[in-house]
Coordinates of C-alpha atoms and ligand atoms in Angstrom, one line a residue:
X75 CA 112.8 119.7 89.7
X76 CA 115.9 118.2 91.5
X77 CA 116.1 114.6 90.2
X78 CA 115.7 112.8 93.2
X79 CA 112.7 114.3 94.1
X80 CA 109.2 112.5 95.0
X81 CA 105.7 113.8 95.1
X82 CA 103.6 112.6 97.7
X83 CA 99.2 112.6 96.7
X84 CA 97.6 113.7 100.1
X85 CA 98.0 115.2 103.1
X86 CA 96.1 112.5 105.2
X87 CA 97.4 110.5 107.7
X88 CA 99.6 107.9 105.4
X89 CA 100.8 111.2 103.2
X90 CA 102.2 112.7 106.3
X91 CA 103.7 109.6 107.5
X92 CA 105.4 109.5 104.2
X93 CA 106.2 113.2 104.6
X94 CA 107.7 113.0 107.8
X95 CA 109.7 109.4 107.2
X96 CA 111.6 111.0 103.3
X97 CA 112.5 114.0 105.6
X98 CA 114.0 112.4 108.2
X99 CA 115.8 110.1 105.5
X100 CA 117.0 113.6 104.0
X101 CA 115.2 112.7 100.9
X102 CA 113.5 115.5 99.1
X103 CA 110.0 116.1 98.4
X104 CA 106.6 118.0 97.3
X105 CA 103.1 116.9 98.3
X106 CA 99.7 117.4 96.7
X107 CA 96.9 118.2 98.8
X108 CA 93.3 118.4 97.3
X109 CA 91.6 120.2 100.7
X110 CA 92.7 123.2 101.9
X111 CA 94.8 121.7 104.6
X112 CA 96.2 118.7 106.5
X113 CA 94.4 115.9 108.2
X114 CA 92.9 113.7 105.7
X115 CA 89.0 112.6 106.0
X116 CA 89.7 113.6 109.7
X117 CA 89.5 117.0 108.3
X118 CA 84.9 116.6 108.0
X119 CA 85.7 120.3 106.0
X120 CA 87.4 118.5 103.2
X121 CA 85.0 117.9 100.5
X122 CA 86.5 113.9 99.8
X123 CA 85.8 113.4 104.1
X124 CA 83.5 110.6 104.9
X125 CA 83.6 111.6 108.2
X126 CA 80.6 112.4 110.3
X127 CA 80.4 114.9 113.1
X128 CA 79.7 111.8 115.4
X129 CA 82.3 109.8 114.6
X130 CA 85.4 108.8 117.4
X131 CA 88.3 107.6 116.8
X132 CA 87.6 103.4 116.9
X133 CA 91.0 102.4 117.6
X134 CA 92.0 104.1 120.7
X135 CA 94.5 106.6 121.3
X136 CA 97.6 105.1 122.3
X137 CA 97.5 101.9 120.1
X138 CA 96.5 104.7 117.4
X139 CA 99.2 107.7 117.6
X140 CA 102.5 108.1 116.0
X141 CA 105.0 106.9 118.5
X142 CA 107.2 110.1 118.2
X143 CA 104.1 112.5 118.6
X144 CA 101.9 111.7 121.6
X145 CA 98.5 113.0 121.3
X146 CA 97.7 115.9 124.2
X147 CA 94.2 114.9 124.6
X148 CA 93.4 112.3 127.0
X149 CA 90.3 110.9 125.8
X150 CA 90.9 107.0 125.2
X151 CA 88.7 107.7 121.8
X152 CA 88.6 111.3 120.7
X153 CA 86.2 112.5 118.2
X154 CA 87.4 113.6 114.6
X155 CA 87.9 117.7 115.6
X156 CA 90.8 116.7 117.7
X157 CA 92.1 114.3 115.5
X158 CA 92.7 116.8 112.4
X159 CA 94.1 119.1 115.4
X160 CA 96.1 116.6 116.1
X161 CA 97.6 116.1 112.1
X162 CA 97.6 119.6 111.7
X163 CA 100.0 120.0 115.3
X164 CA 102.3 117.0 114.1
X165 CA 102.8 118.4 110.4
X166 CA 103.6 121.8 112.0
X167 CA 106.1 120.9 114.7
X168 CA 108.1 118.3 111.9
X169 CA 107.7 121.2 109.5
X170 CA 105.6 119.2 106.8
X171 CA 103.0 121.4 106.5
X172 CA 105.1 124.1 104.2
X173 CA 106.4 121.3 102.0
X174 CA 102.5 120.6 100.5
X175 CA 100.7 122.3 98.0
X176 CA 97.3 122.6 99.1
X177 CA 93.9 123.5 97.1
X178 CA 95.6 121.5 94.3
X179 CA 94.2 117.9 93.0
X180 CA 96.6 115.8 91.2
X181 CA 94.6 114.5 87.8
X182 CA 97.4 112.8 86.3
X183 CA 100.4 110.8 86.9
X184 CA 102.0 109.4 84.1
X185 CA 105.3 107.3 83.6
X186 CA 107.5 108.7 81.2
X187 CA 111.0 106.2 81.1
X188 CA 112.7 106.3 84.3
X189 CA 110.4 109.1 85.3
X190 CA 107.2 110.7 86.1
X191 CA 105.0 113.3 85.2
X192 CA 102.4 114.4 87.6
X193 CA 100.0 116.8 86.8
X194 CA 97.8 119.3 89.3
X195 CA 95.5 121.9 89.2
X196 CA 95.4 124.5 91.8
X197 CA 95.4 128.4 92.4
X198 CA 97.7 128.9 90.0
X199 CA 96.0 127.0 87.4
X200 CA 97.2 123.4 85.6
X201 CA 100.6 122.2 86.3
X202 CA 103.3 119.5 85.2
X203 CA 106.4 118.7 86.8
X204 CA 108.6 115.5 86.8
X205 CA 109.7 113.5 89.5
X206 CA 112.2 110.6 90.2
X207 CA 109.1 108.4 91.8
X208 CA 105.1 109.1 93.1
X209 CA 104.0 107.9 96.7
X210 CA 100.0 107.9 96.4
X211 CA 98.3 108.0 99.5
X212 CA 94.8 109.4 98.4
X213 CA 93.0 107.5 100.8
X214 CA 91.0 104.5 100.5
X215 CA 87.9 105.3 102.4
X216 CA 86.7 107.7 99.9
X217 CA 84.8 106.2 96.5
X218 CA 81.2 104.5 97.7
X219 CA 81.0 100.8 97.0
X220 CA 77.0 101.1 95.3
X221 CA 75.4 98.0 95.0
X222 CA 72.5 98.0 92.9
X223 CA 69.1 96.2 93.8
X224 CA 66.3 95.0 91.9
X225 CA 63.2 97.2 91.9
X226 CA 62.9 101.1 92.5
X227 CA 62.7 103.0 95.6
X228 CA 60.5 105.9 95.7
X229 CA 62.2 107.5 98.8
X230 CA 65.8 108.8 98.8
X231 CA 69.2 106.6 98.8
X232 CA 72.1 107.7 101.1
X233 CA 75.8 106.4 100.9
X234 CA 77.2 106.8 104.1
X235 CA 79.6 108.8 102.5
X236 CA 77.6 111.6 102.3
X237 CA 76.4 111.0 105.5
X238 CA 77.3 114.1 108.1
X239 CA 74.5 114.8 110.8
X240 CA 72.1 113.2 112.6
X241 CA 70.0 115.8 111.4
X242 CA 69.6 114.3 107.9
X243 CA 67.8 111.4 109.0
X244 CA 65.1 113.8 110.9
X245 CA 61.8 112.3 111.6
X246 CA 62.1 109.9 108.9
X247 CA 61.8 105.9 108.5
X248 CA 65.1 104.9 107.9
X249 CA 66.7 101.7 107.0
X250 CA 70.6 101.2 107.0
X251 CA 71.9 98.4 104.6
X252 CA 75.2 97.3 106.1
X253 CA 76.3 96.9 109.7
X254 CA 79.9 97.8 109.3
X255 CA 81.5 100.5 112.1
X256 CA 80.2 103.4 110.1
X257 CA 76.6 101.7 109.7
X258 CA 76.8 100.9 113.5
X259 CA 77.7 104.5 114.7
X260 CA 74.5 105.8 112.5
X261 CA 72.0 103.7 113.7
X262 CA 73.2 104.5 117.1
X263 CA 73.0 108.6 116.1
X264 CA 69.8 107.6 114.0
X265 CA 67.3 106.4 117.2
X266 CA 67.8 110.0 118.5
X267 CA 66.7 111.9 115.4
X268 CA 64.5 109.1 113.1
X269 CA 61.0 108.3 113.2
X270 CA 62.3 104.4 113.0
X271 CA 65.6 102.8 112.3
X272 CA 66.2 99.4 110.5
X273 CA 69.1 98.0 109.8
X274 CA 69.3 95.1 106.8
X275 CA 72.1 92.7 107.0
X276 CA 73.5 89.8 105.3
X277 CA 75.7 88.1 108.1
X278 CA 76.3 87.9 111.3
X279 CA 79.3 89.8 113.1
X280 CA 81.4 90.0 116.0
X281 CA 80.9 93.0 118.4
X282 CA 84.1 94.3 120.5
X283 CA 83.0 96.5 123.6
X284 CA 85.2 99.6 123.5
X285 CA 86.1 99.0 127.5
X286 CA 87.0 95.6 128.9
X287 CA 88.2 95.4 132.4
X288 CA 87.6 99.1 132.3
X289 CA 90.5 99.8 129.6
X290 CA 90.1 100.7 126.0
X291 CA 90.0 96.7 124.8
X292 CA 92.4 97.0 122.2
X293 CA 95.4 97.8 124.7
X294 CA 94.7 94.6 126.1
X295 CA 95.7 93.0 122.7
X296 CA 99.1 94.4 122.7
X297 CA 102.4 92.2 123.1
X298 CA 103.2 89.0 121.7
X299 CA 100.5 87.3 119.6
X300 CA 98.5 84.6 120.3
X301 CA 97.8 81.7 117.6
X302 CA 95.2 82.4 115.7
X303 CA 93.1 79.7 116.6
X304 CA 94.0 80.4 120.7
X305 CA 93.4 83.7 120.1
X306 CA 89.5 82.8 118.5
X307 CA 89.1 80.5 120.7
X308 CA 89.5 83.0 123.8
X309 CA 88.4 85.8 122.6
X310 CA 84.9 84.6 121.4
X311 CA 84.8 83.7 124.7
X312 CA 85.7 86.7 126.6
X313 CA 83.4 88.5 123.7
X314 CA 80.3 86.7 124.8
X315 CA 80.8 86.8 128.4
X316 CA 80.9 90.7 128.0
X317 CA 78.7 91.1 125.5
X318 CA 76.7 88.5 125.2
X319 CA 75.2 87.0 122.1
X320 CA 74.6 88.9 119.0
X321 CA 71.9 86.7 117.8
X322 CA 69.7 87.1 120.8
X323 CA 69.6 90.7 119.6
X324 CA 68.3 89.7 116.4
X325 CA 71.8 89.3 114.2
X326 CA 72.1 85.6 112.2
X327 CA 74.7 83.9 113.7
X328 CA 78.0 84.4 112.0
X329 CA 78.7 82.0 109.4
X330 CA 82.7 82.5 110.0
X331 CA 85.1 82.9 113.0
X332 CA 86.4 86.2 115.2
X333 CA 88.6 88.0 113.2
X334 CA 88.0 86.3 109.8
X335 CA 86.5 89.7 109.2
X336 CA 86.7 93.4 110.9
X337 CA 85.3 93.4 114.3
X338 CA 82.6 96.1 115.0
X339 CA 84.1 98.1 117.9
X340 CA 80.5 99.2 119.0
X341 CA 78.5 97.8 121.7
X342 CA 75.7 101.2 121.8
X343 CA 73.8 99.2 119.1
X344 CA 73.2 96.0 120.9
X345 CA 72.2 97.9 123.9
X346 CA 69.7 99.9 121.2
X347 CA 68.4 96.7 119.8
X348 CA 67.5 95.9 123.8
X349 CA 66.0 98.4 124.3
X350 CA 63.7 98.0 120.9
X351 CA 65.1 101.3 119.8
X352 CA 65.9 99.8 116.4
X353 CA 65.2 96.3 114.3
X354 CA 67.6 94.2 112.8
X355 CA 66.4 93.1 109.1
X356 CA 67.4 90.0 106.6
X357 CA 69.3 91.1 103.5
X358 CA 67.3 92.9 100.6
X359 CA 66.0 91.2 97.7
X360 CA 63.6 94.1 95.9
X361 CA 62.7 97.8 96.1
X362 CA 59.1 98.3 95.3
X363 CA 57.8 102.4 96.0
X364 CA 58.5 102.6 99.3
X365 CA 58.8 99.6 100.6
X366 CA 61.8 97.2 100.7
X367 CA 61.1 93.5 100.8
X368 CA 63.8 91.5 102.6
X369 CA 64.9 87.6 101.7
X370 CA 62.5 86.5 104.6
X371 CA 59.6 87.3 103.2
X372 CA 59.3 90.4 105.5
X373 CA 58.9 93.9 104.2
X374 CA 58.6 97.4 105.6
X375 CA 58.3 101.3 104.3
X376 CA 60.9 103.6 104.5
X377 CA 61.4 107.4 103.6
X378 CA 65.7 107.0 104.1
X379 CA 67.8 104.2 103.1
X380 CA 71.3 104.9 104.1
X381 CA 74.0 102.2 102.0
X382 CA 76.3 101.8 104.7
X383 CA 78.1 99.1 102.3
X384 CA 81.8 100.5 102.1
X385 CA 84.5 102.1 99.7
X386 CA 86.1 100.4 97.0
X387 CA 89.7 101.8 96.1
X388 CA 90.6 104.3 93.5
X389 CA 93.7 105.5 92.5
X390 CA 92.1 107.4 89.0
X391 CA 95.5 109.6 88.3
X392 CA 97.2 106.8 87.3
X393 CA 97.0 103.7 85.0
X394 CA 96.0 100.5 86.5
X395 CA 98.6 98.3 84.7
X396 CA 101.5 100.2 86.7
X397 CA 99.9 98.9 90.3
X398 CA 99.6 95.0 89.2
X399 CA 95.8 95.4 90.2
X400 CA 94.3 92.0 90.5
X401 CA 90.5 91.8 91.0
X402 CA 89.8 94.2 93.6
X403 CA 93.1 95.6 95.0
X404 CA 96.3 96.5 93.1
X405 CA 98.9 93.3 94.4
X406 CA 101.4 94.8 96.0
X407 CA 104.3 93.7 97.8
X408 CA 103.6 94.3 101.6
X409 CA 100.3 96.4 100.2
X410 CA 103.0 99.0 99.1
X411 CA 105.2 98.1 96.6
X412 CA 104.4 97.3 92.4
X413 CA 106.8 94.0 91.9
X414 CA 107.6 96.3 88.5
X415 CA 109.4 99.1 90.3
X416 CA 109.1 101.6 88.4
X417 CA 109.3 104.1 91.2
X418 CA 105.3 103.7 92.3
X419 CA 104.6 103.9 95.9
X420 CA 101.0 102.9 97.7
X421 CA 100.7 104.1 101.5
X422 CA 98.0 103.3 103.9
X423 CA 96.1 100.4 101.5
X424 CA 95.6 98.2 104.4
X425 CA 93.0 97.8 106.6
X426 CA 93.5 95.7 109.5
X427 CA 92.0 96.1 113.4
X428 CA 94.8 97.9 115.2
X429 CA 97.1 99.5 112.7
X430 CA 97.1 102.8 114.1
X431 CA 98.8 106.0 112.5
X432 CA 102.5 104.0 113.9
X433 CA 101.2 101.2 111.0
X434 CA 101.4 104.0 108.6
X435 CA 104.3 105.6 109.7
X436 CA 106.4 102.2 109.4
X437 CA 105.2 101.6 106.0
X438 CA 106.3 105.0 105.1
X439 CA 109.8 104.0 107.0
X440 CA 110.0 101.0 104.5
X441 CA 109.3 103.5 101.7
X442 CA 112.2 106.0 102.5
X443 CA 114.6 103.2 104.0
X444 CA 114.2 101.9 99.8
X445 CA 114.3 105.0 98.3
X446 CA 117.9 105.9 100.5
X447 CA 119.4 102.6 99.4
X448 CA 118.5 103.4 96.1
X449 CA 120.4 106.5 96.0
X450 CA 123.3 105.4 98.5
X451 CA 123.1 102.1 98.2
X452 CA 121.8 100.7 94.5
X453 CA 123.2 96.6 95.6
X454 CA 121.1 96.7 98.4
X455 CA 117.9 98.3 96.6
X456 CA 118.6 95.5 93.9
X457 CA 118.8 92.8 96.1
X458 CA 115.3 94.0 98.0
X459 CA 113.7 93.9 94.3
X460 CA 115.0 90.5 93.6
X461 CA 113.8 88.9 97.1
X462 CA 110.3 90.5 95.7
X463 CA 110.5 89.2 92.5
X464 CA 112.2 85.3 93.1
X465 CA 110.8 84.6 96.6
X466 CA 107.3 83.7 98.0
X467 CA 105.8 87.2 99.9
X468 CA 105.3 87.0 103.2
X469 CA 102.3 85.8 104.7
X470 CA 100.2 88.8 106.4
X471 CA 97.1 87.0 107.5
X472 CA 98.7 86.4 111.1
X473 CA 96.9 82.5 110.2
X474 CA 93.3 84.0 109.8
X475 CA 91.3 83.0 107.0
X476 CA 89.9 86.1 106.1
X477 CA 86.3 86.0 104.6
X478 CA 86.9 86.5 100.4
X479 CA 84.9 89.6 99.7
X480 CA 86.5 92.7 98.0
X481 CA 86.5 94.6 100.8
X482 CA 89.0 91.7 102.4
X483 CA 91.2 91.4 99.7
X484 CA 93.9 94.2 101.0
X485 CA 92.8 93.3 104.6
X486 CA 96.4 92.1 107.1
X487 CA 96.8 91.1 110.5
X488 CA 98.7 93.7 112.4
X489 CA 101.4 91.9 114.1
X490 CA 102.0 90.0 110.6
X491 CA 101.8 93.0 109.4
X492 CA 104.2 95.2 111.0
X493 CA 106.6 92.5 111.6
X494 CA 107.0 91.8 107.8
X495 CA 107.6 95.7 107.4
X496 CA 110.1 96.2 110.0
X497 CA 111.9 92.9 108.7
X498 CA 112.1 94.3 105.0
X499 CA 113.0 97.7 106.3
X500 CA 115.9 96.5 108.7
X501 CA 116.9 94.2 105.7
X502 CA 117.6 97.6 103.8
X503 CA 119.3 99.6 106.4
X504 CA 121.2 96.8 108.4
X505 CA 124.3 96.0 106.0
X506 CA 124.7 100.0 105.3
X507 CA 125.2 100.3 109.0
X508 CA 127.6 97.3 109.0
X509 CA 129.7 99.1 106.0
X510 CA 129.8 102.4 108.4
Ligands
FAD212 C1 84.4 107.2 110.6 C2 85.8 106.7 110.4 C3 86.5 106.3 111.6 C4 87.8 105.8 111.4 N1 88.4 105.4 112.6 C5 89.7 104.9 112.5 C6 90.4 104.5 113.7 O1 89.9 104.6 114.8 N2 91.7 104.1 113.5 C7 92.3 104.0 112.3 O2 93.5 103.6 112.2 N3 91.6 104.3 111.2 C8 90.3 104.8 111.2 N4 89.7 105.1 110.1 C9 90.3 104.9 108.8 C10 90.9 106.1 108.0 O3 90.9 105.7 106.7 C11 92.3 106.3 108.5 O4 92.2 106.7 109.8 C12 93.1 107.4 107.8 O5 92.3 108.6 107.6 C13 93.7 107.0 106.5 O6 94.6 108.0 106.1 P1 95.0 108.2 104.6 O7 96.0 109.4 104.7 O8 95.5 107.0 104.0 O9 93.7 108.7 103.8 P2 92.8 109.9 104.0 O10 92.6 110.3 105.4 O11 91.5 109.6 103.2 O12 93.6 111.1 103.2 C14 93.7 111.1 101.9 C15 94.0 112.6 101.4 O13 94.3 112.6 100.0 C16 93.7 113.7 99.4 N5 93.6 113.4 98.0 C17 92.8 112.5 97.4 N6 92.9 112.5 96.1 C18 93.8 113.5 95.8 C19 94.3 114.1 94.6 N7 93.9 113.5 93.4 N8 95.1 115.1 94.6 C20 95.5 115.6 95.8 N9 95.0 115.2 97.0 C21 94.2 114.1 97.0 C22 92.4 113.9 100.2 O14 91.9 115.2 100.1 C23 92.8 113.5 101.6 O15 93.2 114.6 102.3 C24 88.4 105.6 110.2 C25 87.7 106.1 109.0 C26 86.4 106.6 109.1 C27 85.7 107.0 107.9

């Protein structure tokens, strides 16, 4: 292998990003792929997808798309078919595509001195082969987050994860634990197919129709940023003059402010609850046969209960000490960077409202624009690794004070974001241009 080559893990979104930005930085690569093709969990074929054959894009589609590569549809949210066409038209017409090995799942990777050893099995059987560095972007929406309750349920028990058709929840009583975007879009696909829907939850939240003023919300969000405390102030407002007020359709109130957690862009379900198609329930306390008693006393029978209660991250190839995990997340400098560099890269851990595949592709820029200083320009790689090591990071919570649950803890604010990627990313390429 040529010595300055990197592997890429996945053919997703981020690893395609990252594909795309080491090519146009002339910087060779190979990339893993685990499916048979590109597109990530868009892809509802590849066996890893939680995807659903309901689900939409959430963010819509031009706060979503790479800049460079407009999508052709003109739906403001397509639905996931379009979106892996979409992946699989962009990694052909940049020429990605024949740079990936697909059908072939990376089990290890392994540092070995200034090196790394990554080893896949695929058609051809098991394979080594050594690399100057490792960008991982296997996806973070993948391993189910399973919380355990007291009792036993008689019926069956669901992750959302393996959630794929409205079908599976056919004439039965189901209750969905969690009211996150994916638990929301169920229920909604649930009242058409289930006998009865439920849906258990332990806070309140913040619902974000997906048309204001009769455009996709979230472009209405674009250009400079408001305070955060403006920006809550106004935007509960506008929220409940659209869409009224959660708790009069049965949610507790929320116990923190607008944005101090992921908004659920999904409106369907309030108009649902109104229309007594479903119930909201308190949190669980005890299975017992088939009946679930909740921490109000109440209790009801199901046949389903679907754990719409998230994904925790996993990177399993490689050892947890060489991503500086801390509690929940690895800590990483702008979610991407080890402070160790030892030539580790993380794509696409962030979640954030608004971070679109553009998000991805910057981080990805970051990636290459540090990799190309640190084959053309070692000061200025050095001198990125110090600010990481001797300064404070920047701050990426754009001033909200995000709720502390594991699910939060690699959580950004967009515009913080992005602007403390480009920053670090012109910091690398700026003097190189000055020397030219
Ligand atoms: C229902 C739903 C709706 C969503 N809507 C939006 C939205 O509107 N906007 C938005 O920005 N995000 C949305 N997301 C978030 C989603 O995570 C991102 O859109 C995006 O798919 C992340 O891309 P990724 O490449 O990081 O990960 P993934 O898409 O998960 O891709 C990871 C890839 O890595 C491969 N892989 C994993 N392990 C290995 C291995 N060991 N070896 C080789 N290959 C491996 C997998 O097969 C997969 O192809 C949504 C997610 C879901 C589930």
């Amino acid at each position: 292998m040529h010595p300055h080559t990197y592997a890429i893990i996945g053919a997703g979104p981020s690893g395609l990003a990252a594909a795309r930005a080491l090519d146009v930085a002339g910087i060779p690569f190979v990339g893993y792929e685990a499916s048979t093709g590109v597109g990530g969990l868009w892809d509802i074929e590849n066996p890893r997808s939680t995807m659903y054959e309901s689900a939409h894009l959430i963010s819509s589609r031009t706060t979503t798309e790479f800049t460079e590569f407009p999508m052709r549809s003109r739906a403001d949210y397509p639905g996931h078919a379009v979106m892996k066409e979409y992946f699989g038209q962009y990694a052909d017409a940049f020429g990605l595509t024949e740079h990936f090995r697909f059908n072939t799942r990376v089990t290890d990777v392994v540092r070995d001195g200034a090196v790394w050893s990554v080893t896949a099995g695929g058609p051809d059987g098991e394979r080594t082969d050594t690399y100057a560095g490792v960008i991982l972007a296997n996806g973070t929406l993948a391993e189910p987050n399973v919380p355990t309750f007291p009792g036993s349920f008689d019926g069956e028990i669901m992750h959302t994860s393996a959630y794929k058709s409205a079908r599976q929840l056919e004439g039965k009583r189901v209750l969905i634990i969690g009211a996150g975007n994916s638990g929301c879009d169920i229920a909604v696909d649930a009242v058409h197919h289930a006998a009865s829907v439920d849906m258990s939850v332990r806070r309140g939240y913040y619902f974000v129709p997906r048309y204001l003023l009769g455009k996709p919300s979230d472009t209405l969000n674009q250009g400079k940023p408001l305070p955060a405390p403006i920006k809550q102030f106004i935007d509960s407002r506008v929220l409940k003059l659209f869409t009224g007020d959660p708790v009069r359709f049965g949610f507790p109130k929320p116990d923190y402010k607008i944005y101090e957690s992921h908004p659920i862009v999904n409106t369907m379900v309030l108009n649902h609850l109104g229309q007594g198609d479903l119930d909201v329930r308190a949190d669980v306390d005890r299975f017992d046969g088939n009946t679930v008693h909740f921490r109000d006393g109440s209790s009801g029978d199901y046949d389903l209960i679907l754990l719409a209660t998230g994904y925790t991250l996993d990177y399993p190839m490689v050892d947890r000490a060489e991503l500086n995990w801390t509690g929940a997340a690895p800590s990483l400098f702008l979610n991407i960077f080890p402070p160790t560099f030892t030539g580790l890269y993380v794509m696409g851990m962030i979640e954030a409202s608004g971070i679109g595949w553009q998000g991805r592709y910057e981080q990805a820029a970051l990636i290459a624009a540090y990799l190309r200083a640190l084959d053309r320009s070692p000061a200025q790689a050095a001198a990125f690794r110090d600010r990481v090591r001797d300064e404070p990071w920047p701050d990426l919570t754009g001033g909200y004070k995000y709720l502390g649950l594991d699910r939060m803890s690699y959580y950004v604010n967009k515009d913080a974001y992005r602007g403390a990627v480009r920053a670090a990313t012109e910091a690398l390429v700026a003097p190189a241009k000055v020397r030219a």
